[in-house]
């Protein structure tokens, strides 16, 4: 095993140990993945931010509301890039582009400011969990509609059984933990 493979395996186990399952939240039948223990562990949080940022050359880092903000802002700092929030409909104060999508337990609409990206800018999307892929797919479409290039999607955790990866087949996807 290479040193890098060992470090990745160690990080994966660290992440796994710091995420707790909350059954029936936000509604019956859903098992919520609570990342707050991970966020409270400085060493693990730093390692996660570094891993999400690794190897990406981006002008802007998109964080998807709300937990994606927590991860994307330090990734932007680490990459020397700007941070762009993608928010739920009605939360941004200026003119926006919007995209609607389905979730594993409903549907939603996200927005980004119309002036968030310049044509040709390289953009990395960062979020906490990839579930059905609807939110990430909508963010990718918002970025592309602005004329920017999506260089990848980096997530803390992928829920493989929901097959969200299939909706992002045309995007470089990095998941630090697959469950």
N, CA and C of each residue as an Amber inpcrd file, in Angstrom:
protein
   537
   0.8430000  -1.1740000   0.0000000   0.0000000   0.0000000   0.0000000
   0.8910000   1.2400000   0.0000000   0.5440000   2.2180000  -0.8440000
   1.3200000   3.4560000  -0.9030000   1.0130000   4.3230000   0.3160000
   1.8820000   5.2800000   0.5760000   1.6630000   6.2050000   1.6880000
   0.3670000   6.9710000   1.4750000   0.1420000   7.4580000   0.2420000
  -1.0740000   8.2270000  -0.0460000  -2.3200000   7.3690000   0.1750000
  -2.2990000   6.1130000  -0.2830000  -3.4440000   5.2280000  -0.0810000
  -3.6980000   5.0180000   1.4100000  -2.6350000   4.8820000   2.1960000
  -2.7700000   4.7190000   3.6400000  -3.3750000   5.9370000   4.2990000
  -2.9750000   7.1100000   3.8520000  -3.5100000   8.3620000   4.3990000
  -4.9890000   8.4840000   4.0540000  -5.3540000   8.1510000   2.8080000
  -6.7570000   8.2260000   2.3870000  -7.5970000   7.2530000   3.2100000
  -7.1080000   6.0340000   3.4060000  -7.8260000   5.0400000   4.1970000
  -7.9900000   5.5150000   5.6350000  -6.9450000   6.0920000   6.1950000
  -6.9950000   6.6160000   7.5610000  -8.0180000   7.7490000   7.6620000
  -8.0510000   8.6420000   6.6690000  -9.0170000   9.7400000   6.6540000
 -10.4360000   9.1880000   6.5510000 -10.6470000   8.2180000   5.6740000
 -11.9670000   7.6230000   5.5120000 -12.4650000   7.0480000   6.8310000
 -11.6240000   6.3340000   7.5400000 -12.0290000   5.7550000   8.8250000
 -12.2710000   6.8360000   9.8740000 -11.4840000   7.8900000   9.8440000
 -11.6850000   9.0140000  10.7610000 -13.0420000   9.6570000  10.5090000
 -13.3530000   9.8950000   9.2290000 -14.6430000  10.4850000   8.8610000
 -15.7740000   9.5800000   9.3300000 -15.6750000   8.3070000   9.0110000
 -16.7210000   7.3350000   9.3720000 -16.9890000   7.3670000  10.8850000
 -15.9390000   7.4660000  11.6660000 -16.0800000   7.4550000  13.1110000
 -16.6390000   8.7380000  13.6970000 -16.6490000   9.8050000  12.9160000
 -17.1090000  11.1000000  13.4240000 -18.4420000  11.5500000  12.8260000
 -19.1090000  10.6650000  12.1240000 -20.4390000  10.9680000  11.5890000
 -21.4290000  10.0480000  12.2840000 -22.4690000  10.6540000  12.8380000
 -23.4590000   9.8240000  13.5330000 -24.7750000   9.8040000  12.7630000
 -25.4590000   8.6890000  12.8720000 -26.7580000   8.5150000  12.2320000
 -27.8610000   8.9690000  13.1830000 -28.7910000   9.7550000  12.6470000
 -29.9600000  10.2000000  13.3940000 -31.1840000   9.6290000  12.6640000
 -31.7910000   8.5630000  13.2060000 -32.9330000   7.9490000  12.5210000
 -34.1660000   8.8480000  12.5270000 -34.9420000   8.7210000  11.4520000
 -36.2330000   9.4160000  11.3120000 -36.1190000  10.9370000  11.3690000
 -35.0290000  11.4600000  10.8230000 -34.8480000  12.9130000  10.7450000
 -34.4020000  13.2660000   9.3300000 -34.9930000  14.2240000   8.6710000
 -36.0240000  15.1660000   9.1220000 -37.4420000  14.6140000   9.0550000
 -37.5990000  13.3620000   8.5810000 -38.9220000  12.7480000   8.5760000
 -38.7660000  11.2450000   8.7110000 -39.8330000  10.5470000   9.0690000
 -39.7510000   9.0960000   9.2560000 -39.1850000   8.3810000   8.0200000
 -38.3010000   7.4250000   8.2940000 -37.7000000   6.6330000   7.2180000
 -36.3760000   7.1630000   6.7150000 -36.0230000   8.3960000   7.0540000
 -34.7500000   8.9980000   6.6340000 -33.7430000   8.8210000   7.7740000
 -32.5220000   8.4370000   7.4220000 -31.4340000   8.3800000   8.4030000
 -30.4970000   9.5470000   8.0900000 -30.5580000  10.5740000   8.9100000
 -29.7680000  11.7890000   8.7260000 -28.3270000  11.5330000   9.1320000
 -27.3900000  11.9910000   8.3110000 -25.9650000  11.8630000   8.6050000
 -25.5000000  13.1690000   9.2520000 -25.2820000  13.1270000  10.5510000
 -24.8990000  14.3040000  11.3330000 -23.3770000  14.4550000  11.3190000
 -22.9020000  15.5570000  10.7210000 -21.4590000  15.7920000  10.6070000
 -20.9190000  16.7040000  11.7040000 -21.7650000  17.1310000  12.6500000
 -21.2710000  18.0720000  13.6570000 -20.1290000  17.5120000  14.5100000
 -20.1000000  16.2130000  14.8430000 -18.9080000  15.7250000  15.5640000
 -17.6240000  15.8830000  14.7380000 -17.7040000  15.6670000  13.4520000
 -16.5400000  15.8420000  12.5780000 -16.1030000  17.3030000  12.5520000
 -17.0720000  18.2110000  12.4490000 -16.7520000  19.6430000  12.4110000
 -16.0900000  20.1110000  13.6970000 -16.4330000  19.4750000  14.8030000
 -15.8760000  19.8470000  16.0940000 -14.4870000  19.2920000  16.3670000
 -14.0080000  18.4240000  15.4940000 -12.6860000  17.8180000  15.6510000
 -11.7170000  18.5470000  14.7150000 -10.8970000  19.4300000  15.2750000
 -10.0320000  20.2810000  14.4570000  -9.1770000  19.4890000  13.4760000
  -8.5410000  18.4440000  13.9590000  -7.6460000  17.6680000  13.1060000
  -8.4040000  17.0140000  11.9480000  -9.5540000  16.4070000  12.2250000
 -10.3410000  15.7520000  11.1810000 -10.9220000  16.7790000  10.2140000
 -11.4350000  17.8880000  10.7480000 -12.0070000  18.9270000   9.8980000
 -10.9500000  19.4900000   8.9470000  -9.7680000  19.7450000   9.4480000
  -8.6670000  20.2470000   8.6180000  -8.3120000  19.2420000   7.5340000
  -8.2270000  17.9650000   7.8900000  -7.9000000  16.9220000   6.9110000
  -8.9770000  16.8260000   5.8270000 -10.2330000  16.9710000   6.2130000
 -11.3360000  16.9270000   5.2460000 -11.2490000  18.1080000   4.2810000
 -11.0470000  19.3020000   4.8120000 -10.9250000  20.4870000   3.9500000
  -9.7690000  20.3170000   2.9750000  -8.6310000  19.8680000   3.4680000
  -7.4710000  19.6520000   2.5920000  -7.7770000  18.6240000   1.5090000
  -8.4420000  17.5370000   1.8750000  -8.7540000  16.4830000   0.9070000
  -9.7700000  16.9490000  -0.1320000 -10.7580000  17.7330000   0.2770000
 -11.7480000  18.2410000  -0.6730000 -11.1110000  19.2140000  -1.6660000
 -10.1210000  19.9560000  -1.2150000  -9.4580000  20.9540000  -2.0580000
  -8.3730000  20.3560000  -2.9510000  -7.8200000  19.2340000  -2.5520000
  -6.6450000  18.6600000  -3.2160000  -6.8330000  18.4550000  -4.7180000
  -5.8570000  18.9720000  -5.4660000  -5.8030000  18.7260000  -6.9010000
  -6.7210000  19.5690000  -7.7510000  -7.4160000  20.5170000  -7.1650000
  -8.3520000  21.3330000  -7.9530000  -7.7780000  22.7220000  -8.2170000
  -7.8340000  23.1190000  -9.4690000  -7.4460000  24.4610000  -9.8800000
  -8.7440000  25.1830000 -10.2390000  -9.2590000  25.9750000  -9.3150000
 -10.5490000  26.6240000  -9.5180000 -10.4590000  28.1150000  -9.2050000
 -11.2830000  28.8770000  -9.9190000 -11.4080000  30.3110000  -9.6560000
 -12.4400000  30.5720000  -8.5640000 -13.4620000  29.7100000  -8.5230000
 -14.5450000  29.8610000  -7.5540000 -14.8820000  28.4830000  -6.9760000
 -15.2930000  28.5060000  -5.7140000 -15.7690000  27.3110000  -5.0380000
 -17.2250000  27.5630000  -4.6720000 -18.1110000  26.6880000  -5.1170000
 -19.5250000  26.7870000  -4.7910000 -19.8090000  25.9400000  -3.5680000
 -20.5240000  26.5210000  -2.6200000 -21.0270000  25.7870000  -1.4640000
 -22.5340000  25.7550000  -1.5430000 -23.1050000  24.5630000  -1.3480000
 -24.5570000  24.4030000  -1.4370000 -25.1470000  24.4720000  -0.0310000
 -26.1820000  25.2930000   0.1250000 -26.8370000  25.4990000   1.4120000
 -27.2740000  24.1730000   2.0130000 -27.1220000  24.0060000   3.2720000
 -26.4620000  24.8800000   4.2170000 -25.1290000  24.2790000   4.6530000
 -25.0760000  22.9770000   4.8340000 -23.8310000  22.3890000   5.3440000
 -22.7060000  22.4750000   4.3240000 -23.0310000  22.6000000   3.0600000
 -22.0010000  22.7870000   2.0430000 -21.2260000  24.0830000   2.2510000
 -21.8840000  25.1010000   2.8290000 -21.1840000  26.3650000   3.1230000
 -20.0360000  26.1260000   4.0870000 -20.2980000  25.3020000   5.0940000
 -19.3090000  25.0560000   6.1490000 -18.0410000  24.4440000   5.5630000
 -18.1890000  23.5800000   4.5820000 -17.0440000  22.9260000   3.9550000
 -16.4400000  23.7560000   2.8350000 -17.2860000  24.3860000   2.0350000
 -16.8050000  25.0850000   0.8390000 -16.0170000  26.3540000   1.1490000
 -16.4030000  27.0950000   2.1730000 -15.6920000  28.3400000   2.4790000
 -14.2160000  28.0880000   2.8190000 -13.8880000  27.1350000   3.7080000
 -12.4610000  26.8840000   3.9440000 -11.7630000  26.2350000   2.7460000
 -12.4980000  25.4850000   1.9270000 -11.9000000  24.9390000   0.7010000
 -11.5250000  26.0880000  -0.2260000 -12.3940000  27.0910000  -0.3370000
 -12.0890000  28.2670000  -1.1690000 -10.8300000  28.9570000  -0.6610000
 -10.7450000  29.1410000   0.6340000  -9.5520000  29.7470000   1.2310000
  -8.3150000  28.9190000   0.8950000  -8.4190000  27.6170000   1.0830000
  -7.2930000  26.7030000   0.8220000  -6.8560000  26.7440000  -0.6390000
  -7.8290000  26.8890000  -1.5600000  -7.5370000  26.9070000  -3.0000000
  -7.1590000  28.2940000  -3.5180000  -7.2770000  29.3120000  -2.6880000
  -7.0260000  30.6750000  -3.1520000  -8.0790000  31.1210000  -4.1520000
  -9.3210000  30.6970000  -3.9170000 -10.4260000  30.9670000  -4.8400000
 -11.5170000  31.7560000  -4.1230000 -12.4390000  32.3020000  -4.9020000
 -13.6050000  32.9620000  -4.3350000 -14.6420000  31.9360000  -3.9140000
 -15.5160000  32.3370000  -3.0020000 -16.6000000  31.4780000  -2.5270000
 -17.9250000  31.9920000  -3.0600000 -18.7600000  31.0830000  -3.5890000
 -20.0830000  31.4410000  -4.1000000 -21.1290000  30.5740000  -3.4070000
 -22.0770000  31.1970000  -2.7010000 -23.1480000  30.4130000  -2.0900000
 -24.2510000  30.0990000  -3.0970000 -24.6740000  28.8530000  -3.1250000
 -25.8740000  28.4480000  -3.8520000 -26.9070000  28.1970000  -2.7650000
 -28.0150000  28.9640000  -2.8440000 -28.9690000  28.9770000  -1.7300000
 -30.3430000  28.4990000  -2.1480000 -31.1520000  28.2030000  -1.1420000
 -32.5430000  27.8650000  -1.3720000 -33.2550000  29.0930000  -1.9340000
 -34.2830000  28.8490000  -2.7250000 -35.0290000  29.9280000  -3.3830000
 -35.4820000  30.9830000  -2.3800000 -35.2680000  32.2500000  -2.7750000
 -35.7250000  33.3780000  -1.9720000 -34.7410000  33.8760000  -0.9330000
 -33.5390000  33.3180000  -0.8790000 -32.5730000  33.6940000   0.1590000
 -31.4820000  34.6520000  -0.3320000 -31.3870000  34.8600000  -1.6420000
 -30.3480000  35.7550000  -2.1730000 -30.9580000  37.1070000  -2.5290000
 -30.2620000  38.2120000  -2.2490000 -30.8460000  39.5450000  -2.3810000
 -30.8150000  40.1650000  -3.7770000 -30.0610000  39.6310000  -4.6980000
 -29.9420000  40.2390000  -6.0230000 -30.5920000  39.3330000  -7.0670000
 -30.4620000  39.6930000  -8.3390000 -31.0350000  38.8950000  -9.4260000
 -30.3750000  37.5230000  -9.4640000 -31.1910000  36.4860000  -9.6780000
 -30.6850000  35.1170000  -9.6030000 -31.0650000  34.2800000 -10.8230000
 -30.3170000  33.1860000 -10.9840000 -30.7040000  32.0640000 -11.8350000
 -31.2060000  31.0060000 -10.8730000 -32.1540000  30.1710000 -11.3120000
 -32.6500000  29.1280000 -10.4280000 -32.7850000  27.8060000 -11.1610000
 -32.7510000  26.7330000 -10.3660000 -32.9470000  25.3810000 -10.8900000
 -33.7130000  24.5810000  -9.8400000 -34.6990000  23.8120000 -10.2960000
 -35.4770000  22.9500000  -9.4100000 -35.0300000  21.5070000  -9.5940000
 -35.2230000  20.7020000  -8.5510000 -34.7620000  19.3190000  -8.5760000
 -35.5090000  18.5080000  -7.5270000 -35.3830000  17.1880000  -7.6230000
 -35.9900000  16.2860000  -6.6500000 -34.9510000  15.8310000  -5.6450000
 -35.3890000  15.6720000  -4.4100000 -34.5820000  15.1440000  -3.3120000
 -35.0660000  13.7390000  -2.9870000 -34.3670000  13.0610000  -2.0820000
 -34.8180000  11.7460000  -1.6730000 -36.1100000  11.8210000  -0.8660000
 -36.4740000  13.0120000  -0.3800000 -37.7070000  13.1640000   0.4010000
 -38.4860000  14.4230000   0.0220000 -38.5010000  14.8010000  -1.2590000
 -39.2760000  15.9540000  -1.7020000 -38.6580000  16.6160000  -2.9120000
 -38.9230000  17.9040000  -3.0710000 -38.3290000  18.6720000  -4.1610000
 -37.9480000  20.0500000  -3.6270000 -37.0960000  20.7480000  -4.3820000
 -36.6140000  22.0590000  -3.9410000 -36.1310000  22.8600000  -5.1440000
 -35.8620000  24.1220000  -4.8890000 -35.2960000  25.0220000  -5.8950000
 -34.1050000  25.7320000  -5.2700000 -33.0050000  25.7950000  -6.0230000
 -31.8310000  26.5440000  -5.5720000 -31.5730000  27.6970000  -6.5160000
 -30.8490000  28.6890000  -6.0070000 -30.5330000  29.8810000  -6.7880000
 -29.0790000  30.2850000  -6.5960000 -28.5880000  31.0290000  -7.5710000
 -27.2710000  31.6470000  -7.4920000 -27.4040000  33.0370000  -8.1120000
 -26.6350000  33.9840000  -7.6290000 -26.6700000  35.3220000  -8.2260000
 -26.2620000  35.2620000  -9.6960000 -26.9220000  36.0590000 -10.4980000
 -26.6360000  36.0750000 -11.9360000 -25.2090000  36.5070000 -12.2340000
 -24.6150000  37.3090000 -11.3600000 -23.2560000  37.8040000 -11.5920000
 -22.1950000  37.0230000 -10.8120000 -22.5310000  35.8100000 -10.3410000
 -21.6070000  35.0300000  -9.5060000 -20.4050000  34.4990000 -10.2760000
 -20.5790000  34.2470000 -11.5690000 -19.5100000  33.6510000 -12.3640000
 -19.2870000  34.4440000 -13.6440000 -18.0340000  34.5530000 -14.0280000
 -17.6960000  35.1250000 -15.3330000 -17.5590000  33.9630000 -16.3160000
 -17.8910000  34.1940000 -17.5610000 -17.7170000  33.1310000 -18.5570000
 -16.2770000  32.6120000 -18.5420000 -16.1550000  31.2960000 -18.5600000
 -14.8400000  30.6630000 -18.5780000 -14.2280000  30.3980000 -17.2200000
 -14.8050000  30.9430000 -16.1420000 -14.2440000  30.6580000 -14.8190000
 -14.3620000  29.1730000 -14.5170000 -13.3730000  28.6770000 -13.7790000
 -13.3290000  27.2710000 -13.3880000 -13.9270000  27.1600000 -11.9820000
 -14.9130000  26.2770000 -11.8290000 -15.6890000  26.2140000 -10.5980000
 -15.7100000  24.7940000 -10.0360000 -15.4450000  24.6780000  -8.7390000
 -15.5580000  23.4270000  -8.0080000 -16.7800000  23.5200000  -7.0980000
 -17.6290000  22.5080000  -7.1370000 -18.7970000  22.4280000  -6.2650000
 -18.4250000  21.5700000  -5.0640000 -18.7100000  22.0650000  -3.8510000
 -18.4220000  21.3310000  -2.6160000 -19.7200000  21.2070000  -1.8240000
 -19.9810000  19.9860000  -1.3540000 -21.1500000  19.7650000  -0.5040000
 -20.8250000  18.6830000   0.5140000 -21.7070000  18.5260000   1.4820000
 -21.4740000  17.5300000   2.5260000 -21.8620000  16.1330000   2.0730000
 -23.0550000  15.9680000   1.5050000 -23.5550000  14.6410000   1.1540000
 -24.0720000  14.6190000  -0.2800000 -23.6800000  13.5910000  -1.0090000
 -24.2770000  13.3050000  -2.3100000 -25.2770000  12.1830000  -2.0790000
 -26.5560000  12.4910000  -2.2440000 -27.6020000  11.4890000  -2.0480000
 -28.1370000  11.0860000  -3.4280000 -29.2580000  11.6530000  -3.8370000
 -29.8200000  11.3200000  -5.1500000 -29.1080000  12.0390000  -6.2840000
 -28.3080000  13.0360000  -5.9450000 -27.5850000  13.8080000  -6.9540000
 -28.3550000  14.9900000  -7.5040000 -29.5870000  15.1730000  -7.0640000
 -30.4150000  16.2620000  -7.5860000 -29.8650000  17.6420000  -7.3020000
 -29.4400000  17.8760000  -6.0790000 -28.9210000  19.1900000  -5.7060000
 -27.6260000  19.4910000  -6.4560000 -26.7140000  18.5360000  -6.4800000
 -25.4450000  18.7450000  -7.1800000 -25.6730000  18.9420000  -8.6730000
 -26.5680000  18.1660000  -9.2710000 -26.8710000  18.2980000 -10.7050000
 -27.4180000  19.6970000 -10.9830000 -28.3330000  20.1790000 -10.1370000
 -28.9020000  21.5150000 -10.3230000 -27.8140000  22.5830000 -10.2080000
 -26.9000000  22.4310000  -9.2610000 -25.7980000  23.3900000  -9.1130000
 -24.9080000  23.3850000 -10.3460000 -24.5910000  22.2150000 -10.8650000
 -23.7720000  22.1020000 -12.0830000 -24.4600000  22.8340000 -13.2330000
 -25.7560000  22.6480000 -13.3830000 -26.4920000  23.3060000 -14.4730000
 -26.5100000  24.8220000 -14.2960000 -26.6600000  25.3040000 -13.0550000
 -26.6250000  26.7520000 -12.8070000 -25.2710000  27.3380000 -13.2210000
 -24.2040000  26.6590000 -12.8570000 -22.8500000  27.1360000 -13.1790000
 -22.6460000  27.1550000 -14.6850000 -23.0180000  26.0880000 -15.3440000
 -22.8490000  26.0080000 -16.7990000 -23.7100000  27.0250000 -17.5310000
 -24.9140000  27.2940000 -17.0150000 -25.7820000  28.2750000 -17.6820000
 -25.1900000  29.6760000 -17.6210000 -24.3030000  29.9160000 -16.6550000
 -23.6220000  31.2020000 -16.5440000 -22.3740000  31.2650000 -17.4260000
 -22.0610000  30.1740000 -18.1100000 -20.8890000  30.1560000 -18.9920000
 -19.6010000  29.7560000 -18.3100000 -19.6900000  29.3150000 -17.0610000
 -18.5000000  28.8770000 -16.3320000 -18.3000000  27.3770000 -16.5370000
 -17.1050000  26.9060000 -16.2150000 -16.7430000  25.4970000 -16.3830000
 -16.7210000  24.8000000 -15.0280000 -17.3920000  23.6860000 -14.9180000
 -17.3820000  22.8970000 -13.6910000 -16.1710000  21.9670000 -13.7510000
 -15.2100000  22.1700000 -12.8480000 -14.0100000  21.3320000 -12.8300000
 -14.2050000  20.0960000 -11.9620000 -15.2610000  20.0810000 -11.1660000
 -15.5310000  18.9060000 -10.3550000 -16.5480000  19.1700000  -9.2760000
 -16.9290000  18.0700000  -8.6430000 -17.7890000  18.0910000  -7.4680000
 -17.0570000  17.2810000  -6.4060000 -16.8410000  17.8760000  -5.2370000
 -16.1950000  17.1930000  -4.1180000 -17.1740000  17.1420000  -2.9630000
 -17.4030000  15.9250000  -2.4460000 -18.3310000  15.7640000  -1.3300000
 -17.6590000  15.0060000  -0.1970000 -18.1020000  15.2910000   0.9920000
 -17.6170000  14.5870000   2.1660000 -18.0530000  13.1270000   2.1220000
 -19.3420000  12.9050000   1.7910000 -19.8990000  11.5670000   1.8890000
 -20.8800000  11.3260000   0.7400000 -20.8280000  10.1130000   0.1900000
 -21.7350000   9.6990000  -0.8740000 -22.5740000   8.5370000  -0.3610000
 -23.8850000   8.6660000  -0.4940000 -24.7970000   7.5860000  -0.1320000
 -25.0380000   6.7590000  -1.3970000 -24.1930000   5.7580000  -1.6130000
 -24.1610000   5.0150000  -2.8740000 -25.4920000   4.3600000  -3.2180000
 -26.2340000   3.9230000  -2.2250000 -27.4900000   3.2230000  -2.4850000
 -28.5450000   4.1160000  -3.1410000 -28.3550000   5.4400000  -3.1070000
 -29.2870000   6.3670000  -3.7490000 -28.8770000   6.7140000  -5.1770000
 -27.7240000   6.2310000  -5.6180000 -27.2550000   6.3140000  -7.0010000
 -27.1190000   7.7420000  -7.5530000 -26.7660000   8.6890000  -6.6860000
 -26.5760000  10.0700000  -7.1230000 -25.4450000  10.2360000  -8.1140000
 -24.4450000   9.3830000  -8.0430000 -23.3040000   9.4180000  -8.9650000
 -23.7640000   9.3350000 -10.4240000 -24.8300000   8.5820000 -10.6620000
 -25.3410000   8.4210000 -12.0300000 -25.7810000   9.7500000 -12.6360000
 -26.2800000  10.6620000 -11.8230000 -26.7290000  11.9690000 -12.3220000
 -25.5630000  12.9090000 -12.6080000 -24.3560000  12.5090000 -12.1880000
 -23.1640000  13.3410000 -12.3710000 -22.1160000  12.6330000 -13.2240000
 -22.5580000  11.7730000 -14.1190000 -21.6390000  10.9700000 -14.9300000
 -20.6970000  11.8270000 -15.7760000 -21.1020000  13.0460000 -16.0900000
 -20.2840000  13.9300000 -16.9430000 -19.4020000  14.8770000 -16.1310000
 -19.2860000  14.6290000 -14.8230000 -18.5530000  15.5200000 -13.9240000
 -17.5010000  14.7140000 -13.1550000 -16.3430000  15.3210000 -12.9160000
 -15.3260000  14.7130000 -12.0730000 -15.8280000  14.7590000 -10.6320000
 -16.1630000  13.5870000 -10.0670000 -16.7360000  13.5050000  -8.7240000
 -15.7560000  12.8580000  -7.7730000 -15.5350000  13.5100000  -6.6230000
 -14.6760000  12.9570000  -5.5700000 -15.5000000  12.8690000  -4.2910000
 -15.5780000  11.6590000  -3.7330000 -16.2560000  11.4220000  -2.4680000
 -15.2260000  10.9260000  -1.4780000 -15.1360000  11.5650000  -0.3220000
 -14.1640000  11.1310000   0.6820000 -14.5960000   9.8640000   1.3950000
 -15.9180000   9.6520000   1.4910000 -16.4600000   8.4650000   2.1400000
 -17.6700000   8.0170000   1.3470000 -17.7290000   6.7440000   1.0070000
 -18.8910000   6.1720000   0.3150000 -19.5390000   5.1720000   1.2580000
 -20.8290000   5.3960000   1.5290000 -21.5780000   4.4720000   2.4050000
 -22.7870000   3.9160000   1.6710000
